[in-house]
Short mmCIF file of C-alpha atoms and ligand atoms in Angstrom, two decimals:
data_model
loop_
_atom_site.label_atom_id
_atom_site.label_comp_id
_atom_site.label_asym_id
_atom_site.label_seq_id
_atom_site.Cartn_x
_atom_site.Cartn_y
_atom_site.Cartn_z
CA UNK M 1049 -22.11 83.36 180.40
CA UNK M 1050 -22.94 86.74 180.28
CA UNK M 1051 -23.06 88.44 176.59
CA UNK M 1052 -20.02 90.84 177.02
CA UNK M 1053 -17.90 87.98 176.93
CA UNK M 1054 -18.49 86.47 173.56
CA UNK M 1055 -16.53 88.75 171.71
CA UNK M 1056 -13.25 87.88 173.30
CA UNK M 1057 -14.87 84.11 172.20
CA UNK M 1058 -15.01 85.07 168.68
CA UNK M 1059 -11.50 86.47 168.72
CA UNK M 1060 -10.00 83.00 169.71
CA UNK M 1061 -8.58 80.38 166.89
CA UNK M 1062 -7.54 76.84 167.03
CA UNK M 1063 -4.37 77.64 165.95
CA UNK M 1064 -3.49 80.55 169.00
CA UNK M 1065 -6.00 79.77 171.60
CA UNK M 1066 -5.83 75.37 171.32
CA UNK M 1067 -2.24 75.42 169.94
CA UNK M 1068 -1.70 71.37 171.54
CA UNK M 1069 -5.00 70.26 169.95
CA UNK M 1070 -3.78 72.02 166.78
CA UNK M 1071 -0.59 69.97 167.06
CA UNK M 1072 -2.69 66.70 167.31
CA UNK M 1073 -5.23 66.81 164.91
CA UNK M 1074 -5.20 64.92 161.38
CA UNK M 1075 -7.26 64.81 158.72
CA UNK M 1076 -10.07 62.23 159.40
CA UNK M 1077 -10.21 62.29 162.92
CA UNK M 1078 -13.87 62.37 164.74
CA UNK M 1079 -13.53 65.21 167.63
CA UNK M 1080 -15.99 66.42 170.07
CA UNK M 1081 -14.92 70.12 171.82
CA UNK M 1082 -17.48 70.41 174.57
CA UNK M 1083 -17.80 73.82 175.86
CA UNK M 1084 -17.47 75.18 172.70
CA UNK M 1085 -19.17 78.62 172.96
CA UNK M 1086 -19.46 80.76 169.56
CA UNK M 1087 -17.68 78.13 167.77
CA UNK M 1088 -14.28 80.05 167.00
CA UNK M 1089 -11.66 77.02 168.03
CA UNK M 1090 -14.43 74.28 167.03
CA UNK M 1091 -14.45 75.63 163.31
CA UNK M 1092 -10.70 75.78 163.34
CA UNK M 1093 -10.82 71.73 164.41
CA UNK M 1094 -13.19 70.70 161.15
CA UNK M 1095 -10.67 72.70 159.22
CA UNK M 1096 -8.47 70.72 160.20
CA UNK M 1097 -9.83 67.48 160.32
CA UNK M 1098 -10.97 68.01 156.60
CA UNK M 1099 -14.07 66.58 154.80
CA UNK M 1100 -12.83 63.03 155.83
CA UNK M 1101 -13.49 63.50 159.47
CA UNK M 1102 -15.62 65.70 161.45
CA UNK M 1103 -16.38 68.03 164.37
CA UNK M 1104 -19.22 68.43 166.72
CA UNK M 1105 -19.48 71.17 169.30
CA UNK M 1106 -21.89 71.41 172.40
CA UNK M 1107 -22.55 74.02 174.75
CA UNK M 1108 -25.45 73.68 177.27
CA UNK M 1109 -25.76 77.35 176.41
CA UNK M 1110 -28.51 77.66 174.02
CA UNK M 1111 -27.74 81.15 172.83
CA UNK M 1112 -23.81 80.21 172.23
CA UNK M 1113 -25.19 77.44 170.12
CA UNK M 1114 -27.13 79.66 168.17
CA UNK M 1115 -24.20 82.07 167.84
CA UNK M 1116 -21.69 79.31 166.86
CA UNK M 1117 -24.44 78.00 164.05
CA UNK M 1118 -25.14 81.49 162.14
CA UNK M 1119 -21.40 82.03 162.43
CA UNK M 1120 -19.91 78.85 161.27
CA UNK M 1121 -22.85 76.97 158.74
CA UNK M 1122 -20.91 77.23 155.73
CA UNK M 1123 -18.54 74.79 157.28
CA UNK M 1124 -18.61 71.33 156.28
CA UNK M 1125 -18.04 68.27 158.81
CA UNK M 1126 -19.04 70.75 161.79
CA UNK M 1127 -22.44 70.33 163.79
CA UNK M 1128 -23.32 72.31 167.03
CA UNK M 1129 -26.04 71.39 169.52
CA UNK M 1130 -27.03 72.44 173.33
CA UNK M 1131 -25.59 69.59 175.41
CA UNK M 1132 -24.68 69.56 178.86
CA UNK M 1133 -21.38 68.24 179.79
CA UNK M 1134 -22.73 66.02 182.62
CA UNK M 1135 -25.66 64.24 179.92
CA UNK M 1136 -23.59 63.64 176.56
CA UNK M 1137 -25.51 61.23 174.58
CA UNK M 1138 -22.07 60.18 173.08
CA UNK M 1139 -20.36 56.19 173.37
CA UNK M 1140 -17.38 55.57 172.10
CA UNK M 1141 -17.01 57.36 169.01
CA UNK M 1142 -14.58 60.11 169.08
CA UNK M 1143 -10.96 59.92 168.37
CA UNK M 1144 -10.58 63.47 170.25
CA UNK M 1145 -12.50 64.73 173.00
CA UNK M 1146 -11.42 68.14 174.07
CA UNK M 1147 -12.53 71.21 176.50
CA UNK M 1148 -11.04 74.67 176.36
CA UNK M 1149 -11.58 76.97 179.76
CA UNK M 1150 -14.83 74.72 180.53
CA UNK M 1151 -13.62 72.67 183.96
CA UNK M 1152 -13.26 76.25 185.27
CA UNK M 1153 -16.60 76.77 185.68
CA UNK M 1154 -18.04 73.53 186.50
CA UNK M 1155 -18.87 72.23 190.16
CA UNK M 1156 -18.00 68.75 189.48
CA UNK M 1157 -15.04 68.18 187.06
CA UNK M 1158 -14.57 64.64 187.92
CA UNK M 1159 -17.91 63.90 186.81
CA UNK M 1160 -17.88 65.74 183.84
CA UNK M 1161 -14.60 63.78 183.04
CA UNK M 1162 -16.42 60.63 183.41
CA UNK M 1163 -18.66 61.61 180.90
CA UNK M 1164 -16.33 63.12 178.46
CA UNK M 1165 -14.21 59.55 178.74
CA UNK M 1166 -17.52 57.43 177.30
CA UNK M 1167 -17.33 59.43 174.78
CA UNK M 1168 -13.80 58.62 173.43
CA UNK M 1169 -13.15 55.36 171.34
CA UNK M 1170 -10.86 52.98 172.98
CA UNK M 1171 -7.13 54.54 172.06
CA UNK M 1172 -8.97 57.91 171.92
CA UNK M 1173 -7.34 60.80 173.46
CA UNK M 1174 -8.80 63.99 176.23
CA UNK M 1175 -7.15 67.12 175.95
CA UNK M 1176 -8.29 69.73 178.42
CA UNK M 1177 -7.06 73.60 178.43
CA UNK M 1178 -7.50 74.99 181.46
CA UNK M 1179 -6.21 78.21 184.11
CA UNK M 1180 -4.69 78.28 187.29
CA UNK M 1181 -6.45 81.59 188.11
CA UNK M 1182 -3.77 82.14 191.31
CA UNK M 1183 -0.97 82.31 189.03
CA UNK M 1184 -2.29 85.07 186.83
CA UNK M 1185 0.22 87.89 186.69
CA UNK M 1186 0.75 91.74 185.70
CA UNK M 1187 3.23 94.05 184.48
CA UNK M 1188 3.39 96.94 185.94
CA UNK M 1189 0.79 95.51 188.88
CA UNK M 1190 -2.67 96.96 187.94
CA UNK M 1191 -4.46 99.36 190.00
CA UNK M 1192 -5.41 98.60 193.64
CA UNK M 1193 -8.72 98.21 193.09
CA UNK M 1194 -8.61 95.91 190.54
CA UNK M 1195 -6.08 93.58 192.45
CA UNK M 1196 -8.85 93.93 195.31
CA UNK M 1197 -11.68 92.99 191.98
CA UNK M 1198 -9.73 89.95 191.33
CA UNK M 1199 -9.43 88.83 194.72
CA UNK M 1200 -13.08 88.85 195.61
CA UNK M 1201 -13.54 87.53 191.89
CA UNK M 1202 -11.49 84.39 193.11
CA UNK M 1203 -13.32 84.25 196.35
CA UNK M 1204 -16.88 84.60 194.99
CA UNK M 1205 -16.21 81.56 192.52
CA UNK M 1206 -14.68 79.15 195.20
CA UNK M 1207 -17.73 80.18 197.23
CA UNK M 1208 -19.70 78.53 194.34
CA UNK M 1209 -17.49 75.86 194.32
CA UNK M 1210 -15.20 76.63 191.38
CA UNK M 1211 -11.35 75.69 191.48
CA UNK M 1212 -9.48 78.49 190.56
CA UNK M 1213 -6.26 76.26 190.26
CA UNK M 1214 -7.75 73.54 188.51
CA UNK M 1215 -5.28 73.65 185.91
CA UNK M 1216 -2.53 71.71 188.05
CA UNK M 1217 -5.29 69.39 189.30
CA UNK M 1218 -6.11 68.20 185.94
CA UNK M 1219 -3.32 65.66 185.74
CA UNK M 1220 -4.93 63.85 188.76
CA UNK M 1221 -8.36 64.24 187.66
CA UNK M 1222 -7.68 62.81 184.03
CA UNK M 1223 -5.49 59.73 186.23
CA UNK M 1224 -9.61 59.51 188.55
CA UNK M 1225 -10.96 59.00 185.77
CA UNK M 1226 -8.91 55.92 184.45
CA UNK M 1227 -7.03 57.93 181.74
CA UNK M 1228 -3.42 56.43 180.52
CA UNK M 1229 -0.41 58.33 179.67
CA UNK M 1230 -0.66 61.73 181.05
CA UNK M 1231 1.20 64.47 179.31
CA UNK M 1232 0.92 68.20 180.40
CA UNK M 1233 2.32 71.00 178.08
CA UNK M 1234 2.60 75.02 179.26
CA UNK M 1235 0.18 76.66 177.61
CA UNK M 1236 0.18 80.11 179.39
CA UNK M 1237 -0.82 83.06 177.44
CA UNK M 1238 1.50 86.29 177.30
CA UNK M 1239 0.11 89.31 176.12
CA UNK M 1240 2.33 92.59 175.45
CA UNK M 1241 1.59 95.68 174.77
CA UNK M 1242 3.07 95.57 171.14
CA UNK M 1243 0.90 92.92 170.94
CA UNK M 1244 -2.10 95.07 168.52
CA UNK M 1245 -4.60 92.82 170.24
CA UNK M 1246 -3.67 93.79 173.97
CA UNK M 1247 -5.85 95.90 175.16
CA UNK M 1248 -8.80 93.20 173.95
CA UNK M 1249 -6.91 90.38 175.53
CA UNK M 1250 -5.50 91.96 178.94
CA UNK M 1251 -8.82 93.64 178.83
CA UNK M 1252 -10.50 90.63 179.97
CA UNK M 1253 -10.30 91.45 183.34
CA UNK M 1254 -12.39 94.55 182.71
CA UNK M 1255 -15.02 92.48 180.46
CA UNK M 1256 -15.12 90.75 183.52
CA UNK M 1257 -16.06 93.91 185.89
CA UNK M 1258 -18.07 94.66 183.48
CA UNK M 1259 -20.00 91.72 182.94
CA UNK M 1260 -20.01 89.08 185.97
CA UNK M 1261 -19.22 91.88 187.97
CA UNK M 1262 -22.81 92.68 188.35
CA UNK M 1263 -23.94 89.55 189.46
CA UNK M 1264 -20.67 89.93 192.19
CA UNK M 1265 -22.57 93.01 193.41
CA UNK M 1266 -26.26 91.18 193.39
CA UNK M 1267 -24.55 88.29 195.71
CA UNK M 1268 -22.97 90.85 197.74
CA UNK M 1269 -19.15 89.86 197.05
CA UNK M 1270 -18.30 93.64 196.35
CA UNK M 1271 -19.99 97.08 195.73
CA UNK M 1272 -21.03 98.55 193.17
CA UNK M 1273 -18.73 101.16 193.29
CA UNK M 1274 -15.59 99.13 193.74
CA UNK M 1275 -16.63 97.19 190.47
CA UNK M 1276 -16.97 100.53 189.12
CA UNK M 1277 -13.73 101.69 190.04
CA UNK M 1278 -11.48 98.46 189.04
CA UNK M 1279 -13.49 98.56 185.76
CA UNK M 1280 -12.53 102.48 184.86
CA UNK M 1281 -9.13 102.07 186.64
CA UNK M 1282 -8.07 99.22 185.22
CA UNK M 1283 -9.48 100.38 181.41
CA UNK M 1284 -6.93 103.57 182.43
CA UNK M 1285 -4.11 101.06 183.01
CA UNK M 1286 -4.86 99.20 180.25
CA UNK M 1287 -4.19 102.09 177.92
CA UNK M 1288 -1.62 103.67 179.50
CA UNK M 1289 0.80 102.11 182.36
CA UNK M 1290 0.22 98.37 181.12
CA UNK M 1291 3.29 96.55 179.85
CA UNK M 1292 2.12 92.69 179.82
CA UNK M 1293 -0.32 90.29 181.12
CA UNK M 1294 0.51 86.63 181.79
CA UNK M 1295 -2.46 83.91 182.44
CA UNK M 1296 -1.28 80.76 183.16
CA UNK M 1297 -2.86 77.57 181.05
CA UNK M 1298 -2.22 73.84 180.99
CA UNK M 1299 -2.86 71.87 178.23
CA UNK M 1300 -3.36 68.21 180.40
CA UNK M 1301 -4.25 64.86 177.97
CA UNK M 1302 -4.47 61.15 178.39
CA UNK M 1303 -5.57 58.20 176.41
CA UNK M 1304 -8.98 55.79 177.35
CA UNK M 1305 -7.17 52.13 177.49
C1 SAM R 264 -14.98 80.38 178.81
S1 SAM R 264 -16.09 79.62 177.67
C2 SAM R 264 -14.94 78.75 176.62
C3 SAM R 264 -15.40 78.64 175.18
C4 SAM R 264 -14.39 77.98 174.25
N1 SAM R 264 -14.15 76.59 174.61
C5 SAM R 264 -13.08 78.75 174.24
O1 SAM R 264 -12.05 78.25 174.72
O2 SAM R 264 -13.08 79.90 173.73
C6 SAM R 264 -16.81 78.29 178.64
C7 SAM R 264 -17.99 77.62 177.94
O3 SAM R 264 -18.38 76.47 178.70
C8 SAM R 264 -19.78 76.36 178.61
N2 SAM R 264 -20.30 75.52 179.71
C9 SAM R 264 -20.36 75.84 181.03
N3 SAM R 264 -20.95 74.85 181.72
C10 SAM R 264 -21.25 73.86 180.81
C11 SAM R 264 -21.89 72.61 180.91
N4 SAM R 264 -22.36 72.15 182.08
N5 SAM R 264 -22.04 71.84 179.80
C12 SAM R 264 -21.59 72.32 178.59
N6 SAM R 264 -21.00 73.54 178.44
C13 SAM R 264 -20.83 74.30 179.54
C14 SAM R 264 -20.26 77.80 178.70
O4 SAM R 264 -21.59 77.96 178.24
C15 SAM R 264 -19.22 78.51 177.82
O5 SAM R 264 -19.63 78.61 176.48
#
């Protein structure tokens, strides 16, 4: 994940950004977040789970690891390490395994699942946040060429073999994997421009120019100048004709019989 993108990571809290996994947790509960990045939401869990239980975050990013340690070491019950979702070294002995925007991005969900679900205890519960890019909306529309950005954006990650919907597949992938008692709650995210945090978190889709743009450009998805243009264009929107930005988020969970 490219470094521009770890300050909207720091910005994020249990309590705005993991608001059903907020509603679950209880002091003394064991609870793995894999995916965790910079450690934000992860800290927010061993908060909440107290001295009584605990919280371990991986990332198979080593940096983000690094990150999420100098940033969060003061915090008791909480341990970080570079993991990768499709090795966890973990049987049975979390009460809560969670993921936050991490199925996005992976090639193979269902097996990541699997692994995730040996992790969980027996009556343990997954709870997975992710987007349905497709459903991502704007008020007023943003510029052209950003809607043009965003398209290629969504083309260039299927071409790797990303689901940009995969938030309404994740009730059927938690079912594959032999989870009980699905339960899916809205989680979209609506930012406004009275909002004072708008510009950072509408801006995301110029971090995203900015950042994985490039690489966009190196694999020949679009130019450089069009990722110049829905970068500056959509930075002008952003301060100006931009009313509200809606992505759309399910929180999915289930239970390991
Ligand atoms: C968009 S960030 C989400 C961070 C955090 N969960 C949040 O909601 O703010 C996605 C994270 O997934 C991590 N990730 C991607 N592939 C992974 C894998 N195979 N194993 C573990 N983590 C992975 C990335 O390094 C990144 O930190």
């Amino acid at each position: 994940m490219p470094d521009g993108t770890r300050a909207i990571l720091d910005t994020r809290s249990l309590q705005a950004d993991h608001r059903r996994l907020a509603a679950l947790l209880r002091p003394g509960l064991a609870v793995l977040d894999v995916g965790c990045g910079t450690g934000a939401i992860t800290r927010g869990i061993a908060e909440a789970v107290g001295h009584e239980g605990h919280a371990v975050g991986v990332d198979v990013n080593q940096s983000m690891i690094e990150a999420a340690r100098a940033a969060h070491r003061r915090v008791l019950g909480l341990s970080f390490h570079v993991v990768d979702v499709y090795r966890l070294p973990f049987r049975g002995e979390f009460d809560i395994v969670a993921a936050a925007r991490v199925l996005q991005w992976l090639a193979d969900p269902g097996a990541a699942l699997r692994e995730m679900t040996k992790a969980l205890r027996r009556g343990g519960r997954m709870v997975i946040l992710d987007y349905n890019h497709e459903k991502a909306s704007w008020t007023p529309e943003p510029p052209a060429s950003m809607r043009r950005f965003v398209a290629a954006f969504l083309r260039w990650r299927a071409a790797a073999g990303l689901d940009n919907a995969i938030a309404d597949r994740l009730g059927e992938l938690l079912s594959g994997v032999g989870l009980t008692a699905i339960a899916t709650t809205d989680q979209s995210e609506v930012t406004r421009r009275s909002d004072p945090d708008f510009e950072t978190r509408a801006g995301i889709w110029a971090t995203i120019a900015a950042t994985r743009g490039h690489q966009m450009v190196a694999d020949g998805a679009i130019s450089e100048g069009e990722r110049r243009a829905a970068e500056v264009e959509y930075r002008a929107w952003l301060g100006q004709a931009g009313q509200s930005h809606v992505q759309y988020l399910l929180a999915v969970e289930g239970v390991r019989p």
